[in-house]
XYZ file of C-alpha atoms in Angstrom:
740
model
C -2.791 19.009 26.024
C 0.734 17.009 26.001
C 3.858 18.691 26.351
C 5.615 17.485 23.421
C 8.681 19.954 23.972
C 9.130 19.201 27.705
C 12.956 17.637 27.110
C 13.715 20.903 24.654
C 12.812 23.505 27.146
C 14.108 21.935 29.931
C 17.682 21.486 28.110
C 17.423 24.892 27.189
C 16.687 27.200 29.840
C 18.181 24.922 33.056
C 19.751 21.680 32.764
C 18.592 19.331 35.681
C 15.584 21.467 36.260
C 12.353 22.178 34.578
C 10.935 25.294 34.935
C 7.284 25.472 34.938
C 7.484 29.130 33.411
C 8.604 27.629 30.544
C 5.878 25.294 29.681
C 2.606 25.802 28.796
C -0.016 25.232 31.150
C -3.342 23.177 30.046
C -6.536 25.845 30.745
C -9.448 24.017 32.363
C -12.559 24.061 30.668
C -15.752 24.141 32.919
C -19.157 23.126 32.111
C -21.935 25.160 33.498
C -23.500 23.399 36.478
C -26.544 23.288 37.754
C -26.829 25.916 40.517
C -30.462 24.513 41.763
C -28.830 20.705 42.616
C -25.469 20.712 43.756
C -24.700 17.795 45.996
C -23.030 17.395 49.309
C -19.209 16.595 49.092
C -19.583 13.106 50.290
C -21.608 12.657 47.100
C -19.101 14.028 45.023
C -16.363 11.902 45.984
C -18.392 9.064 45.307
C -19.128 10.296 41.893
C -15.482 11.437 41.085
C -15.027 7.872 41.879
C -17.326 6.085 39.438
C -16.153 8.563 36.728
C -14.360 7.567 33.765
C -14.724 10.518 30.898
C -12.944 13.133 31.409
C -16.279 15.495 30.465
C -18.190 13.621 33.202
C -14.997 14.369 35.649
C -15.228 18.023 34.457
C -18.996 18.234 35.369
C -17.976 17.350 38.829
C -15.571 19.152 39.036
C -17.703 22.424 38.451
C -19.571 21.609 40.829
C -16.946 21.212 43.652
C -15.742 24.963 42.727
C -19.279 26.238 42.873
C -20.091 24.093 46.391
C -19.937 26.724 49.624
C -17.656 23.685 50.874
C -14.479 23.430 50.982
C -12.805 20.683 49.602
C -11.682 17.680 51.498
C -8.424 16.402 51.350
C -9.507 13.542 49.754
C -11.689 15.290 47.216
C -8.331 16.765 45.714
C -6.907 13.869 45.906
C -9.253 12.159 43.497
C -9.587 14.965 41.563
C -5.687 15.059 40.975
C -6.602 11.520 39.425
C -8.383 12.807 36.817
C -8.555 10.419 33.530
C -6.519 13.522 31.843
C -2.832 13.637 32.913
C -2.519 17.312 31.536
C -5.811 18.268 33.582
C -5.013 16.748 36.993
C -1.419 18.405 36.326
C -3.638 21.844 35.666
C -5.730 21.311 38.750
C -2.340 20.933 40.312
C -1.089 23.845 39.499
C -3.943 26.059 40.789
C -3.584 24.931 44.311
C -2.321 27.203 46.716
C 0.902 26.053 48.517
C 0.343 22.188 48.391
C 1.852 20.063 51.147
C 3.521 16.723 50.817
C 0.102 14.765 51.847
C -0.907 16.057 48.461
C 2.142 16.455 46.357
C 3.752 13.143 47.406
C 0.436 10.771 46.600
C 0.527 13.077 43.142
C 3.899 12.147 42.377
C 3.404 8.400 43.012
C 0.131 8.977 40.447
C 2.772 10.247 37.892
C 5.379 7.877 38.206
C 3.357 5.124 37.834
C 1.572 6.673 34.646
C 1.486 6.948 31.024
C 3.786 9.940 31.243
C 5.863 9.769 34.544
C 8.080 12.905 33.107
C 5.124 14.821 34.356
C 6.169 14.493 37.410
C 8.777 16.604 36.914
C 6.315 20.034 36.484
C 5.406 19.434 39.888
C 8.734 18.733 41.699
C 10.084 22.192 39.664
C 6.753 23.638 41.220
C 7.563 22.787 44.638
C 11.372 23.791 44.313
C 10.355 27.207 42.840
C 7.977 28.130 45.770
C 10.171 26.520 48.276
C 7.097 24.293 49.388
C 8.518 21.463 51.427
C 9.563 18.283 50.068
C 9.489 14.904 52.231
C 11.705 12.153 51.993
C 8.697 9.840 50.495
C 8.888 11.982 47.357
C 11.826 11.493 46.285
C 10.980 7.448 45.182
C 8.374 8.289 42.912
C 10.989 11.242 41.087
C 13.539 8.603 40.726
C 11.442 6.163 39.295
C 10.154 8.531 37.146
C 13.663 9.473 36.047
C 14.537 5.806 35.739
C 11.403 5.014 33.056
C 12.364 7.665 30.749
C 15.864 7.066 31.115
C 16.575 10.926 32.075
C 20.158 10.504 34.423
C 20.732 14.243 34.381
C 17.310 14.999 36.255
C 17.924 11.588 38.488
C 21.364 12.964 39.436
C 19.506 16.446 40.580
C 17.413 14.631 42.362
C 20.039 12.744 44.255
C 21.975 15.901 44.658
C 18.846 17.850 46.229
C 18.628 15.073 48.383
C 22.064 14.550 49.750
C 21.395 18.503 50.432
C 18.185 17.944 52.340
C 19.822 15.154 54.403
C 17.726 12.130 52.973
C 20.865 10.661 51.560
C 21.036 7.596 54.132
C 17.099 7.500 54.158
C 16.696 3.059 53.060
C 13.781 4.498 50.903
C 15.465 7.293 49.153
C 18.788 4.841 48.598
C 16.608 2.265 47.215
C 14.766 4.816 44.728
C 18.369 6.160 43.732
C 18.880 1.961 42.499
C 15.825 2.095 40.670
C 16.944 5.046 38.902
C 20.654 4.394 38.259
C 20.059 0.884 37.121
C 16.478 1.687 34.821
C 19.204 4.121 33.408
C 21.861 1.738 33.099
C 24.406 3.025 35.166
C 25.551 -0.124 37.140
C 28.619 1.198 38.777
C 26.754 4.321 40.149
C 23.978 1.647 41.550
C 26.482 -0.645 42.960
C 28.125 2.396 44.675
C 24.639 3.369 46.251
C 23.906 -0.401 47.236
C 27.700 -0.922 48.667
C 27.119 2.474 51.064
C 23.720 1.418 52.418
C 24.040 0.993 55.990
C 21.171 -1.760 56.014
C 19.747 -3.774 52.762
C 16.569 -5.506 52.713
C 16.062 -8.266 50.118
C 14.315 -5.806 47.692
C 17.799 -3.762 47.708
C 19.412 -6.974 46.561
C 17.043 -7.513 44.375
C 17.216 -4.443 42.405
C 21.262 -4.689 42.102
C 20.942 -8.387 40.712
C 18.331 -7.738 38.233
C 20.400 -4.796 37.231
C 23.199 -7.138 36.403
C 20.646 -9.327 34.983
C 19.432 -6.657 32.851
C 22.983 -5.562 31.578
C 23.812 -9.146 30.323
C 26.594 -8.968 33.627
C 25.527 -12.382 34.609
C 29.109 -13.420 36.661
C 28.172 -9.724 38.552
C 25.006 -11.230 39.218
C 25.684 -14.338 40.769
C 28.554 -13.285 42.397
C 26.374 -10.651 44.406
C 24.109 -13.750 44.906
C 26.853 -15.629 46.621
C 27.606 -12.583 48.640
C 23.656 -12.322 49.667
C 24.223 -15.770 50.865
C 26.997 -15.269 52.963
C 25.339 -12.140 54.619
C 22.358 -14.439 55.753
C 19.843 -13.159 53.315
C 16.968 -15.584 52.972
C 16.237 -14.961 48.954
C 12.502 -14.883 48.206
C 11.314 -16.280 44.785
C 11.935 -13.352 42.715
C 15.564 -12.469 43.737
C 15.884 -16.579 42.564
C 13.949 -16.332 39.406
C 16.439 -13.509 38.651
C 19.153 -15.662 39.440
C 17.603 -18.467 37.475
C 17.365 -15.802 34.492
C 20.999 -14.990 34.683
C 22.213 -18.741 34.950
C 20.193 -19.720 31.558
C 21.168 -16.637 29.577
C 24.857 -17.145 30.716
C 24.639 -21.270 30.124
C 25.618 -21.892 33.614
C 24.362 -25.377 34.347
C 26.232 -25.786 37.541
C 25.221 -22.641 38.993
C 21.572 -22.915 38.269
C 21.283 -26.328 39.681
C 23.467 -24.716 43.367
C 20.228 -22.483 42.836
C 17.701 -25.629 42.637
C 19.415 -27.297 45.454
C 19.233 -24.094 47.908
C 15.322 -24.005 46.522
C 15.373 -27.524 47.889
C 17.584 -26.881 50.866
C 15.352 -24.178 52.184
C 12.090 -25.971 51.478
C 10.827 -23.072 49.621
C 7.417 -23.527 47.929
C 8.107 -23.590 43.834
C 5.283 -21.448 42.394
C 4.299 -21.340 38.624
C 6.663 -18.374 38.454
C 9.911 -20.329 40.235
C 8.839 -23.645 37.962
C 8.944 -21.675 35.009
C 12.382 -20.174 35.664
C 13.829 -23.437 36.539
C 12.483 -24.986 33.223
C 14.195 -22.135 31.500
C 17.374 -22.631 33.057
C 17.302 -26.351 32.427
C 16.333 -26.135 29.061
C 18.593 -22.890 27.943
C 21.524 -24.624 29.507
C 20.771 -28.166 27.380
C 19.479 -30.073 30.264
C 16.229 -31.309 28.632
C 15.742 -34.172 30.532
C 15.241 -32.186 33.867
C 13.472 -29.365 32.207
C 11.133 -31.724 31.011
C 10.165 -33.379 33.883
C 9.714 -29.898 35.676
C 7.719 -28.782 32.791
C 5.840 -32.029 32.899
C 4.636 -31.263 36.485
C 3.545 -27.661 35.571
C -0.109 -27.581 35.516
C -1.784 -25.442 33.236
C 1.688 -24.726 31.377
C 1.919 -21.034 29.959
C 3.298 -19.828 26.878
C 6.199 -18.513 28.043
C 7.524 -21.910 29.952
C 6.017 -23.871 26.380
C 8.443 -21.555 24.133
C 11.535 -22.493 26.428
C 11.152 -26.031 25.952
C 10.932 -25.229 22.124
C 13.771 -23.374 22.046
C 15.719 -25.516 24.493
C 15.309 -28.634 22.462
C 15.315 -26.377 18.904
C 18.990 -25.299 20.090
C 20.335 -28.692 21.123
C 18.980 -30.306 17.797
C 16.214 -32.042 18.472
C 13.767 -30.497 16.635
C 11.518 -33.143 16.525
C 10.650 -32.947 20.324
C 10.376 -29.116 20.049
C 7.469 -29.341 17.539
C 5.504 -31.676 19.789
C 5.555 -29.238 22.415
C 4.917 -26.599 19.597
C 2.014 -28.549 18.737
C 0.625 -28.970 22.086
C 0.525 -25.210 23.070
C -2.922 -24.072 23.622
C -2.145 -20.898 22.851
C 0.753 -19.529 20.627
C 2.458 -15.954 20.575
C 4.724 -14.706 18.210
C 7.727 -15.464 20.142
C 6.718 -19.737 19.968
C 6.250 -19.353 16.136
C 9.677 -17.579 16.106
C 11.382 -20.273 18.582
C 9.778 -23.128 16.058
C 11.092 -21.368 13.004
C 14.195 -20.780 14.373
C 14.628 -23.970 15.111
C 13.919 -25.355 11.821
C 16.034 -22.620 10.165
C 19.402 -23.591 12.439
C 18.633 -27.097 12.206
C 19.160 -27.892 8.428
C 15.332 -28.003 7.528
C 14.680 -24.755 5.903
C 12.190 -25.835 4.280
C 9.928 -26.695 7.064
C 11.303 -23.509 8.662
C 9.478 -21.380 5.209
C 6.165 -23.462 5.625
C 5.743 -22.761 9.211
C 6.244 -19.131 8.042
C 3.217 -19.758 5.856
C 0.894 -20.862 8.486
C 1.674 -17.821 10.690
C 0.740 -15.529 7.569
C -2.732 -17.672 7.037
C -2.979 -17.079 10.762
C -2.869 -13.205 10.215
C 0.214 -12.837 12.673
C 2.604 -9.971 11.729
C 6.020 -11.286 11.789
C 8.586 -9.130 13.961
C 12.166 -8.599 13.115
C 13.557 -11.301 14.961
C 10.786 -14.015 12.886
C 12.306 -12.408 9.845
C 15.722 -12.945 10.361
C 15.023 -16.662 11.274
C 13.044 -16.765 7.733
C 15.794 -14.822 6.069
C 18.224 -17.462 7.452
C 16.307 -20.479 6.098
C 16.108 -18.979 2.894
C 19.690 -18.628 2.428
C 20.320 -22.211 3.881
C 17.672 -22.955 1.239
C 19.834 -21.610 -1.479
C 16.895 -20.930 -3.646
C 16.869 -17.597 -5.215
C 12.994 -17.139 -6.136
C 12.154 -18.063 -2.741
C 14.668 -14.976 -1.694
C 13.274 -12.481 -3.928
C 9.750 -13.266 -2.367
C 11.421 -12.862 1.349
C 12.722 -9.482 0.047
C 9.450 -8.185 -0.962
C 7.499 -9.494 1.627
C 9.867 -7.675 4.030
C 9.858 -4.502 2.431
C 6.332 -4.506 2.113
C 5.806 -5.057 5.630
C 8.344 -2.292 6.752
C 11.419 -4.138 7.465
C 13.460 -2.464 4.455
C 14.968 -0.004 6.667
C 16.743 -2.327 9.255
C 20.236 -2.441 9.451
C 20.113 -6.153 10.364
C 17.290 -7.280 8.196
C 19.458 -5.566 5.246
C 22.939 -7.335 6.480
C 20.676 -10.563 6.507
C 19.288 -10.080 3.053
C 23.221 -9.217 1.674
C 24.372 -12.864 3.320
C 20.978 -14.802 1.653
C 21.287 -13.200 -2.090
C 24.947 -14.352 -1.733
C 24.031 -17.864 -0.405
C 21.068 -18.187 -3.201
C 23.778 -17.414 -6.338
C 22.843 -13.823 -7.054
C 25.884 -11.788 -6.230
C 24.331 -8.777 -8.311
C 21.226 -8.602 -5.973
C 23.413 -8.999 -2.705
C 25.396 -6.210 -4.017
C 22.320 -3.959 -5.018
C 21.572 -4.424 -1.450
C 24.492 -3.187 0.034
C 24.499 0.060 -2.322
C 21.005 0.913 -1.268
C 21.632 1.040 2.305
C 21.929 4.345 3.943
C 24.592 3.200 6.833
C 26.921 0.308 6.680
C 28.257 -1.327 9.794
C 31.270 -3.724 10.073
C 28.587 -6.749 9.363
C 27.763 -5.404 5.899
C 30.779 -4.868 4.593
C 32.292 -8.412 6.044
C 28.757 -9.989 4.374
C 29.841 -8.081 0.927
C 33.356 -9.401 1.203
C 32.245 -12.904 2.281
C 29.713 -13.100 -0.676
C 32.440 -12.196 -3.184
C 34.639 -14.818 -1.185
C 32.286 -17.896 -1.681
C 31.576 -17.036 -5.686
C 35.774 -16.913 -6.245
C 35.178 -13.392 -6.907
C 38.575 -12.460 -4.983
C 39.664 -9.350 -7.053
C 36.158 -7.882 -5.382
C 37.015 -9.180 -2.262
C 40.059 -7.309 -1.958
C 38.494 -3.934 -3.488
C 35.849 -3.792 -1.369
C 38.242 -4.571 1.719
C 40.186 -1.574 0.856
C 37.101 0.602 0.401
C 35.835 -0.606 3.849
C 38.978 0.872 5.376
C 38.891 4.362 2.834
C 35.375 4.295 4.610
C 36.884 4.271 7.869
C 35.105 0.985 8.941
C 37.949 -0.944 11.250
C 37.731 -4.744 10.297
C 37.512 -7.056 12.634
C 38.311 -10.736 12.811
C 35.521 -12.330 11.184
C 36.464 -9.529 8.212
C 39.889 -11.071 8.033
C 38.322 -14.649 7.981
C 36.272 -13.646 4.534
C 39.576 -11.859 2.749
C 41.586 -14.706 3.804
C 39.114 -17.373 2.279
C 38.333 -15.269 -0.600
C 42.406 -15.432 -1.350
C 42.396 -19.297 -0.287
C 40.032 -20.170 -3.131
C 41.611 -18.017 -5.923
C 45.136 -19.349 -5.268
C 46.364 -15.319 -4.324
C 49.324 -16.806 -1.766
C 51.060 -13.604 -1.875
C 48.158 -11.175 -1.337
C 47.216 -13.560 1.888
C 50.652 -13.561 3.618
C 50.248 -9.261 3.347
C 46.619 -9.444 4.465
C 47.349 -12.273 7.357
C 50.701 -10.219 8.437
C 48.768 -6.553 8.242
C 45.752 -7.932 10.379
C 48.634 -8.302 13.317
C 50.858 -5.136 12.527
C 48.319 -2.466 11.363
C 45.069 -3.681 13.029
C 46.191 -5.219 16.520
C 44.033 -8.139 15.773
C 45.506 -11.803 17.222
C 45.084 -14.294 14.906
C 42.310 -17.212 15.927
C 41.994 -20.760 14.992
C 40.117 -19.574 12.025
C 43.002 -17.616 11.032
C 45.389 -19.767 11.025
C 42.882 -22.578 9.556
C 42.778 -19.859 6.463
C 46.541 -19.803 6.202
C 46.775 -23.608 6.007
C 44.244 -23.739 3.835
C 45.599 -21.168 1.279
C 48.916 -22.654 1.541
C 47.671 -26.399 1.156
C 45.372 -25.491 -1.625
C 48.538 -23.915 -3.011
C 50.664 -27.626 -2.817
C 53.045 -25.184 -0.254
C 52.474 -27.903 2.018
C 55.747 -27.897 3.626
C 55.372 -24.220 4.753
C 51.689 -24.995 6.048
C 52.866 -27.669 7.871
C 55.286 -24.940 9.534
C 52.683 -22.995 10.351
C 50.691 -25.280 12.051
C 53.831 -26.221 14.200
C 54.887 -22.713 15.152
C 51.482 -21.827 16.144
C 50.670 -19.757 19.397
C 48.138 -22.842 20.397
C 47.508 -26.579 19.747
C 45.735 -26.928 16.237
C 41.942 -27.741 16.797
C 40.242 -30.248 14.426
C 39.541 -27.498 11.441
C 43.175 -26.627 11.043
C 44.373 -30.747 10.979
C 41.093 -30.924 8.650
C 42.316 -27.727 6.263
C 45.758 -29.867 5.838
C 44.052 -33.018 5.685
C 42.013 -31.975 2.849
C 45.194 -30.265 1.100
C 46.513 -33.759 1.368
C 43.983 -35.604 -0.193
C 43.852 -33.056 -3.314
C 47.667 -33.316 -4.572
C 47.521 -36.842 -3.492
C 49.955 -36.931 -0.725
C 49.202 -40.088 0.731
C 51.632 -39.986 3.649
C 50.728 -36.814 5.187
C 47.291 -37.157 4.373
C 47.389 -40.459 6.536
C 49.528 -38.816 9.353
C 46.669 -35.658 9.723
C 43.581 -38.093 9.603
C 44.857 -39.890 12.692
C 45.801 -36.469 14.399
C 42.232 -35.341 13.763
C 41.104 -38.533 14.952
C 42.906 -37.931 18.206
C 41.406 -34.802 19.145
C 37.587 -36.242 17.571
C 37.529 -39.893 17.397
C 33.889 -40.021 15.550
C 35.478 -37.843 12.930
C 33.503 -39.173 9.897
C 35.616 -37.105 7.691
C 38.670 -38.528 8.692
C 37.456 -41.802 8.661
C 36.826 -41.865 5.040
C 39.807 -40.147 4.278
C 41.777 -42.913 5.565
C 38.977 -45.742 4.258
C 40.085 -43.417 0.671
C 43.774 -43.746 1.042
C 43.834 -47.130 2.027
C 41.248 -47.855 -1.350
C 43.764 -45.869 -3.390
C 46.614 -48.185 -2.292
C 44.195 -51.405 -2.615
C 44.592 -52.010 0.906
C 40.814 -53.361 1.161
C 41.609 -54.950 4.296
C 42.304 -52.104 5.904
C 39.343 -50.094 4.224
C 37.218 -53.078 5.693
C 38.515 -52.835 9.456
C 37.665 -49.033 9.022
C 33.968 -49.299 7.764
C 33.266 -52.167 10.206
C 34.726 -49.620 13.022
C 32.452 -46.706 11.662
C 29.376 -49.125 11.641
C 29.740 -50.561 15.098
C 30.347 -46.537 16.295
C 27.304 -45.521 14.166
C 29.482 -43.225 12.354
C 28.329 -42.995 8.568
C 29.858 -40.810 5.591
C 27.195 -37.671 4.963
C 24.814 -38.464 2.241
C 24.599 -36.039 -0.613
C 21.904 -34.644 -1.805
C 21.228 -31.553 -4.422
C 18.350 -28.947 -4.387
C 16.952 -27.704 -7.656
C 13.873 -25.243 -7.612
C 11.164 -25.202 -10.087
C 7.811 -23.504 -10.293
C 8.224 -22.762 -6.529
C 8.984 -25.827 -5.703
C 12.321 -27.374 -4.129
C 12.945 -31.190 -5.458
C 15.772 -32.887 -3.419
C 17.710 -35.674 -4.962
C 20.037 -38.387 -3.408
C 22.566 -40.713 -5.138
C 21.096 -43.080 -7.568
C 17.693 -41.901 -6.446
C 14.414 -43.135 -7.876
C 12.229 -42.186 -5.629
C 10.787 -38.705 -7.407
C 7.760 -39.156 -9.876
C 9.793 -38.083 -13.043
C 12.424 -40.574 -12.399
C 11.924 -42.564 -15.859
C 12.398 -39.500 -17.684
C 15.308 -37.949 -15.509
C 17.325 -41.085 -16.062
C 16.130 -41.196 -19.954
C 17.423 -37.370 -20.071
C 20.769 -38.520 -18.451
C 21.312 -40.995 -20.705
C 21.067 -38.556 -23.787
C 23.342 -36.033 -22.285
C 25.980 -38.625 -21.411
C 25.931 -39.607 -25.024
C 26.383 -36.145 -26.326
C 28.713 -35.240 -24.040
C 30.869 -38.016 -25.281
C 31.071 -36.661 -28.677
C 32.719 -33.997 -26.659
C 35.856 -35.839 -25.168
C 33.367 -36.614 -22.037
C 34.660 -40.171 -20.128
C 33.250 -40.461 -16.457
C 36.040 -40.283 -14.006
C 35.732 -43.428 -11.731
C 38.962 -42.297 -9.885
C 37.124 -40.945 -6.794
C 34.831 -43.976 -6.566
C 36.932 -45.757 -3.802
C 34.934 -48.935 -3.020
C 35.916 -51.919 -4.531
C 33.589 -52.647 -7.759
C 33.905 -53.505 -11.013
C 34.845 -50.627 -13.445
C 31.509 -50.660 -14.898
C 29.704 -50.160 -11.534
C 32.160 -47.374 -10.727
C 30.943 -46.169 -14.008
C 27.346 -46.120 -12.812
C 27.755 -44.880 -9.370
C 29.697 -41.537 -11.005
C 26.837 -41.201 -13.540
C 24.155 -40.983 -10.868
C 25.233 -38.493 -8.539
C 22.781 -36.126 -7.125
C 23.663 -32.991 -9.100
C 23.301 -34.749 -12.526
C 20.029 -36.086 -11.622
C 18.972 -32.379 -10.270
C 20.645 -31.002 -13.587
C 18.669 -33.681 -16.180
C 15.358 -32.665 -13.932
C 16.157 -28.855 -14.690
C 17.107 -29.487 -18.804
C 13.627 -31.278 -18.968
C 11.241 -28.541 -16.752
C 13.063 -25.395 -16.822
C 12.819 -22.670 -19.367
C 15.311 -22.992 -22.771
C 17.119 -20.168 -21.804
C 16.780 -19.797 -18.247
C 19.692 -20.510 -15.358
C 19.707 -23.899 -13.483
C 20.428 -23.418 -10.475
C 21.539 -26.538 -7.919
C 22.331 -26.662 -4.209
C 24.818 -29.400 -2.505
C 25.570 -30.074 0.885
C 28.715 -31.707 -0.295
C 32.164 -30.711 -2.068
C 31.265 -31.241 -5.899
C 33.548 -34.211 -7.173
C 36.131 -33.846 -10.209
C 33.419 -35.977 -12.608
C 30.550 -33.840 -11.930
C 32.524 -30.495 -11.893
C 33.773 -32.030 -15.434
C 30.587 -32.772 -16.433
C 28.921 -29.639 -15.427
C 31.124 -27.604 -17.486
C 30.706 -29.449 -21.001
C 26.917 -29.348 -20.380
C 26.757 -25.535 -20.106
C 28.879 -25.243 -23.186
C 27.069 -28.096 -25.390
C 23.168 -27.090 -24.192
C 23.984 -23.678 -24.007
C 22.891 -22.935 -20.283
C 24.197 -21.133 -17.445
C 24.431 -23.174 -14.491
C 24.833 -22.303 -11.050
C 26.023 -24.576 -8.148
C 26.546 -23.879 -4.541
C 28.359 -27.025 -3.018
C 29.694 -27.104 0.838
C 32.441 -24.648 0.423
C 31.304 -22.160 -2.510
C 29.355 -21.502 -5.892
C 30.659 -22.795 -9.127
C 29.376 -20.423 -12.054
C 29.482 -22.530 -15.166
C 28.963 -21.119 -18.443
C 30.581 -21.527 -21.870
C 32.336 -24.494 -21.260
C 34.150 -22.782 -18.523
C 33.654 -22.729 -14.316
C 34.312 -19.500 -12.136
C 36.531 -21.440 -9.892
C 38.937 -21.894 -12.829
C 39.278 -25.276 -11.572
C 40.796 -24.376 -8.233
C 38.496 -25.552 -5.786
């Protein structure tokens, strides 16, 4: 039987001790032995050693009980290692006055078992009956407390060990460190460590591993330096732990120093240590060194290969990651998740979803990490039909109750253009944290619904959920994109005065953006000049964009040059300068800038637009002729332009800042990718369906006007997600109120 009420009975009757009388003891059911043939003790011991089923074990036990010989020490120990822990415990409870030679090995057996908490029944009996407990019993008891996280029991044993005079015993001290580390109490573990008169390599390893497990990497590295100063030779386990700390902390310098230490000490780099080195270099982005060490590994295990996939993915080298992934003989879920995450984070969401389908075909069940990557990929893709499918899949596979998954779903639906579905997920959540509220506020913000963003911000405070710095970025963003200058000022002040949050670059950037969009450029400049730290690229970029919107060429040129001082290859600043010179028809300056960009290999990001129909995503570039329906699309575009001209539409060529003839400029404007995606939707979509487009750049003025008119003339709802926000076009009006 199982002891289901173990913790309850223990807590109720005596904190720190398990009273054996309060716990129901398992009964021993003995089969009837064959009395005509009772084996001798040696035969019984051999038979027990080969017994694997409880029924067979009980049969042998019955023979032992009927035997005229007293059972030997070895025979009793073998009985105590029966296939059933409750049965073993019941046998122990019937032993008269078991000495440490029996109780200590039994405690060691229980501490390593699937039910380490059973060790405390033995401990309680020994205490209650005054049976001696030797120093070797303490490590297994402390190990059992560590494995189940029972800090109170561990402390009680610590106290008993102190009273018994074992507190300075190195075995007991090491056990105490294991217990405190296992229970997450690093300060107590360090206190024991510091009081040790002699620290062997095991003690150092336990303390260093404890810091690593608790993500206190700086403490782990500092302790390693102390270990070297104490002239303790590190073994491969300590070195692997430290390399893991370097990997997770991203400390390449320290990782290299450890590698140098290994070479200097001429230590053998076995597979375990090589794996740790590869992982460290890959995690720190030193992929050439990681690849060199990886190539020397034969065979390559799944752990180190996954580290390489993650390393390449994290640093934007997705093709290299996929090459390693495809060469892997064995792949586990972690490997698949790493590759899916690599695509999701490298703006290749379609590849991430394609790989996820392969995972399903193989019958590998995803975990929460995989699902979060898939949801992120779907959010980046911005396709609602796939978002709905992912949501259904998550619910069917038991992820619906996860707080992290629901928070990700809110973000996904918001980025896929369905504010209502994002709100539905939020309202159905049984528990919400600051990320949930912030996600919902951000959803309203990017859809231009500033009123609801502010309302939910107020509801969040009423629910006594303290907003954080990210929350304020979302609220200020909402104010910025709705022109709510006064509200933005008050919220910025409340962040400092009421919530004691020190503004960071992103908060000042929001304020500069808010004021700049409202054409309060002088006030925006004052904020930049009075900030407590130097403005970064983002802040100068916000001011630069505001100058571009309001045609402030002189200030725009100044801010673009500030951006280029901080980031010489910033394509946005170079393009803006080029545009400023083009507007002033300084074609020589434009040519010089473009030549500079060409020499440095800098190019303006190409605009593209995506649209999904019938579970297939179609992507268009400007003037794209590669689509299989290209002829029909351009025919449709001509028809749409003709109809819109009847409503007063004329292509706005002011955004084409290159030295072209006016007719060529009109063609460039009319062939923008969102117009091509729109026409594809008009041709193939259901007559009354909403057309959803995802654009990687900001929608230009001409396309904005064009889309408004199409929504009116063709009576279609159009939703466009551009780089910064959503535009909902309906009946000739946009949700942004032409303020974007």
